[in-house]
XYZ file of C-alpha atoms in Angstrom:
354
model
C 57.586 108.863 129.207
C 58.967 108.463 125.755
C 57.474 110.428 122.898
C 56.667 108.559 119.712
C 56.392 110.762 116.654
C 55.061 109.546 113.340
C 57.365 109.389 110.322
C 57.856 112.369 108.052
C 55.609 110.713 105.483
C 52.806 110.515 108.013
C 53.445 114.141 108.919
C 52.955 115.124 105.317
C 49.771 113.100 104.946
C 48.463 114.750 108.092
C 49.437 118.195 106.838
C 47.473 117.648 103.642
C 44.319 116.949 105.641
C 44.207 120.508 106.992
C 43.569 123.683 105.061
C 45.006 127.077 105.837
C 41.567 128.069 107.062
C 41.519 125.259 109.610
C 45.104 125.893 110.661
C 45.827 129.609 110.438
C 48.825 129.148 112.718
C 50.679 127.102 110.101
C 53.299 129.216 108.415
C 54.195 127.862 105.006
C 57.763 126.618 104.996
C 57.942 126.323 108.808
C 57.842 122.647 109.702
C 57.994 123.345 113.418
C 54.837 125.437 113.113
C 53.144 122.614 111.220
C 54.055 120.069 113.875
C 52.855 122.305 116.695
C 49.520 122.977 115.001
C 48.951 119.308 114.255
C 49.526 118.496 117.921
C 46.933 121.016 118.988
C 44.323 119.785 116.512
C 44.914 116.029 116.341
C 44.822 113.645 119.273
C 46.169 110.845 117.057
C 49.275 112.648 115.909
C 51.426 111.491 118.801
C 51.341 108.755 121.385
C 52.306 108.938 125.030
C 52.562 112.698 125.435
C 51.682 113.755 129.014
C 49.476 116.847 129.131
C 51.828 118.435 131.637
C 54.837 118.056 129.376
C 53.930 120.466 126.579
C 57.465 121.842 126.756
C 58.710 118.392 125.749
C 56.431 118.476 122.719
C 57.695 121.944 121.758
C 61.256 120.692 121.975
C 60.431 117.712 119.762
C 58.717 119.990 117.242
C 61.813 122.154 116.974
C 64.042 119.084 116.762
C 62.045 117.532 113.915
C 62.012 120.888 112.152
C 65.787 121.282 112.414
C 66.255 117.854 110.848
C 64.405 119.048 107.774
C 66.060 122.438 107.325
C 66.533 122.950 103.594
C 63.965 120.294 102.768
C 60.663 121.810 103.812
C 59.811 123.886 100.781
C 58.755 127.484 101.244
C 57.194 129.272 98.317
C 56.586 132.596 99.979
C 57.693 135.412 97.710
C 58.261 133.050 94.814
C 59.386 135.237 91.912
C 57.579 135.191 88.601
C 59.658 133.234 86.109
C 59.214 134.042 82.432
C 62.473 133.400 80.596
C 65.313 130.906 80.590
C 67.379 133.574 82.357
C 64.814 133.723 85.162
C 64.824 129.941 85.473
C 68.621 129.808 85.634
C 68.738 132.505 88.304
C 66.138 130.661 90.385
C 68.070 127.380 90.139
C 71.378 129.012 91.096
C 70.123 131.209 93.912
C 67.128 129.446 95.433
C 66.455 125.914 94.237
C 67.774 123.024 96.305
C 65.181 120.359 95.441
C 64.596 120.253 91.694
C 62.189 117.465 90.777
C 62.642 116.339 87.171
C 60.186 114.481 84.933
C 61.530 113.151 81.629
C 60.079 111.181 78.749
C 61.061 109.649 75.432
C 61.832 113.067 73.940
C 65.129 113.308 75.799
C 66.336 110.069 74.182
C 65.514 110.892 70.563
C 68.751 112.936 70.192
C 70.551 109.708 71.107
C 68.886 107.981 68.155
C 66.121 106.194 70.048
C 62.666 106.776 68.509
C 59.846 107.899 70.752
C 56.669 105.849 70.917
C 53.858 107.955 69.510
C 55.140 110.373 66.854
C 53.230 109.527 63.639
C 55.498 107.991 61.022
C 58.716 107.866 63.062
C 57.477 106.650 66.446
C 58.170 103.134 67.665
C 54.543 102.078 67.531
C 54.354 103.023 63.830
C 57.372 100.894 62.915
C 56.718 97.443 64.356
C 55.338 95.772 61.237
C 58.194 93.270 61.087
C 57.042 91.727 64.352
C 53.558 90.833 63.019
C 51.847 92.109 66.153
C 48.052 92.095 66.540
C 48.360 95.737 67.692
C 51.472 97.894 68.319
C 51.182 98.017 72.114
C 51.236 94.195 72.234
C 55.023 94.302 72.260
C 54.762 95.597 75.839
C 51.699 93.557 76.846
C 52.469 90.962 79.531
C 49.724 88.612 78.304
C 51.055 88.673 74.740
C 54.594 88.249 76.051
C 53.593 85.072 77.882
C 52.310 83.668 74.582
C 55.137 84.909 72.376
C 58.148 86.700 73.902
C 60.140 86.862 70.663
C 58.999 90.316 69.475
C 59.954 91.960 72.763
C 63.320 90.213 72.956
C 64.064 91.210 69.356
C 63.322 94.830 70.253
C 65.320 94.519 73.484
C 68.420 93.541 71.505
C 68.366 97.039 70.059
C 67.255 98.923 73.171
C 69.604 97.423 75.759
C 71.494 100.245 77.518
C 75.049 100.689 76.335
C 74.664 98.555 73.220
C 73.722 101.016 70.503
C 72.913 104.279 72.257
C 74.616 106.646 74.675
C 73.525 109.604 76.839
C 73.238 113.039 75.272
C 73.491 116.568 76.658
C 70.104 116.323 78.411
C 71.169 113.267 80.415
C 74.489 114.883 81.311
C 72.629 118.020 82.414
C 70.595 115.907 84.841
C 73.846 114.495 86.203
C 75.142 118.053 86.567
C 72.088 119.020 88.618
C 73.013 116.153 90.922
C 76.670 117.189 91.085
C 75.623 120.740 91.968
C 73.405 119.392 94.780
C 70.277 120.775 93.162
C 68.591 117.498 92.211
C 65.781 116.130 94.330
C 64.775 113.223 92.069
C 64.529 112.204 88.421
C 61.287 110.493 87.455
C 61.678 108.929 84.023
C 59.267 107.145 81.716
C 62.175 105.791 79.706
C 63.369 102.196 79.743
C 66.587 102.835 77.816
C 68.670 103.293 80.965
C 70.501 106.362 79.665
C 69.932 108.235 82.909
C 71.829 105.461 84.712
C 74.593 105.497 82.115
C 74.953 109.249 82.620
C 75.614 108.620 86.306
C 72.350 109.419 88.069
C 72.538 107.297 91.258
C 69.765 104.918 92.286
C 68.859 107.139 95.219
C 67.985 109.963 92.834
C 66.343 107.936 90.063
C 62.839 106.522 89.731
C 62.411 104.499 86.545
C 58.630 104.553 86.581
C 58.226 102.134 83.698
C 60.927 99.742 84.792
C 64.552 99.042 84.022
C 66.927 96.729 82.192
C 69.223 96.841 85.230
C 67.428 93.938 86.919
C 65.601 90.867 85.635
C 63.180 88.361 87.103
C 60.995 85.390 86.245
C 57.520 86.232 84.978
C 56.052 83.244 86.835
C 57.782 82.767 90.184
C 59.402 86.204 90.476
C 62.909 84.847 91.121
C 65.595 87.455 90.507
C 68.219 86.553 87.931
C 71.644 87.860 87.030
C 70.897 90.786 84.731
C 74.191 90.399 82.849
C 73.408 86.767 82.006
C 69.915 87.706 80.891
C 71.317 90.507 78.736
C 73.833 88.162 77.135
C 71.131 85.603 76.362
C 68.895 88.213 74.742
C 71.729 89.766 72.720
C 72.596 86.279 71.411
C 68.985 85.699 70.381
C 68.041 83.256 73.122
C 64.974 83.317 75.371
C 66.183 83.316 79.005
C 64.366 80.791 81.171
C 64.005 80.620 84.934
C 66.696 78.732 86.838
C 64.429 77.899 89.781
C 63.636 74.233 90.345
C 60.360 73.133 88.744
C 59.757 76.547 87.211
C 59.543 76.943 83.471
C 58.843 80.652 83.432
C 60.400 83.104 81.033
C 62.804 85.695 82.432
C 62.634 89.277 81.256
C 64.195 92.574 82.277
C 62.081 94.338 84.875
C 60.385 96.583 82.341
C 56.825 97.426 83.364
C 54.471 95.962 80.775
C 50.826 96.749 80.245
C 49.062 94.591 82.817
C 51.822 94.973 85.428
C 52.022 97.319 88.404
C 54.379 100.259 88.614
C 57.225 99.962 91.145
C 55.844 100.620 94.661
C 58.408 103.370 95.198
C 56.887 105.325 92.306
C 54.175 106.544 94.653
C 56.761 108.185 96.899
C 56.301 111.251 94.739
C 53.394 112.123 97.033
C 56.045 112.818 99.676
C 58.678 114.354 97.402
C 56.431 117.084 96.051
C 56.042 118.681 99.472
C 59.741 119.556 99.406
C 60.001 120.405 95.696
C 60.953 124.001 94.957
C 61.103 123.619 91.151
C 59.551 121.079 88.781
C 61.452 120.562 85.540
C 59.603 118.648 82.787
C 61.619 117.636 79.729
C 60.657 115.727 76.588
C 57.356 114.149 77.543
C 53.846 114.357 76.118
C 52.303 114.004 79.591
C 49.738 111.615 78.116
C 50.496 108.482 80.122
C 49.077 108.237 83.619
C 49.763 107.912 86.484
C 53.180 109.341 85.545
C 51.701 112.499 84.049
C 49.812 113.150 87.274
C 53.001 114.234 89.023
C 52.946 117.501 87.073
C 49.598 118.475 88.554
C 50.363 117.157 92.033
C 53.025 119.738 92.895
C 51.918 122.812 94.831
C 50.295 125.596 92.859
C 53.039 127.999 93.949
C 55.831 125.657 92.842
C 57.350 126.864 89.554
C 56.875 124.369 86.719
C 59.280 124.611 83.786
C 58.538 122.724 80.578
C 61.311 122.110 78.045
C 59.632 120.451 75.077
C 58.904 120.767 71.372
C 55.454 122.100 72.237
C 53.218 122.827 75.204
C 51.630 119.759 76.792
C 49.314 118.841 79.642
C 48.188 121.625 81.946
C 51.413 123.600 81.548
C 50.628 127.245 80.984
C 47.550 127.360 83.201
C 49.421 128.512 86.302
C 51.083 131.856 86.754
C 54.207 130.035 87.938
C 54.552 128.026 84.704
C 57.381 128.581 82.218
C 57.240 127.001 78.752
C 60.449 126.772 76.742
C 59.567 125.242 73.366
C 61.898 124.174 70.602
C 64.730 121.723 70.148
C 65.478 119.998 73.461
C 69.261 119.979 73.139
C 69.369 123.637 72.146
C 67.047 124.567 75.013
C 69.179 122.689 77.530
C 72.372 124.225 76.151
C 70.755 127.643 76.545
C 69.856 126.904 80.160
C 73.366 125.626 80.866
C 74.862 128.825 79.429
C 72.633 130.958 81.618
C 73.674 128.880 84.636
C 77.344 129.334 83.791
C 77.840 125.575 83.803
C 79.201 125.093 80.267
C 82.683 124.000 81.313
C 81.290 121.708 83.996
C 79.000 120.064 81.441
C 81.856 119.550 78.999
C 83.914 117.980 81.784
C 81.120 115.530 82.606
C 80.747 114.573 78.947
C 84.496 114.022 78.702
C 84.523 111.828 81.805
C 81.759 109.678 80.328
C 83.587 109.312 77.012
C 86.764 108.269 78.828
C 84.872 105.633 80.818
C 83.146 104.033 77.828
C 86.220 104.391 75.655
């Protein structure tokens, strides 16, 4: 009789439903042990397993475990990290799944203002658009009434038009090249992570992207290059579908719109995360900020930011590196011994864009 095993996502959801007190046989970091324990304690975990074929189940447990070698995160004997040197050593010697959260702070060195800094932030400098309130420029209901303010802003923000990746973006690409990167979760809509070469499979643009565009009424996808050209030329792109008069916009997530469904995959990613790296974000916007608190309490969390934010500093495994972001990243790169590799990546990018 064939054995049907639930997907790895279901495994993880099932794992979360048991505590170490209920399942003392589960050894952290041993997926085979988890699978075996779940079988013993849950009649719904598998379908079609004959009682007399427990050896078959054991074989399947070991097989599923072997498929996840290097992914199932074990935090036993996690060292205490205190300095940038400690962080670099952990990344080089132990980390294989570094989950990265980034915000507007990583783009300010590229010349893009953040949103909330008093005086210089984007929301404090929108007077020319005559908005009823600053956030209206990203409000889907206001956009439907008057899309001109957003499109005027988009002319300046479009990736590759006025801004280019900086050392932080290239460092993220280097993590990928060194096979250390699990995923980059970004709040940014400027697309600089893409321009730096982070592939789609490793990038979650939580607040949307300029890379695709669709109709705000019927949802029809449109050629993003044509939409970009129309916006750059000052036009309002309209839907090409028959009998639809909707406005087309880049797939930026506005207030009043849902986040991309794949955003919630972080609930699965965090079970395999062995280091959380948080760079340039205030951790004020939810649900994005919730990722920082969702990782396991024994998972090291490293904050690189101008100042401490969120709950960082409350766990013994937290490391806070405050100060200038570019200088902090350069310091980490030096400790990693990746300076020449970073320079090579930056040179490759410059050669591509001319």
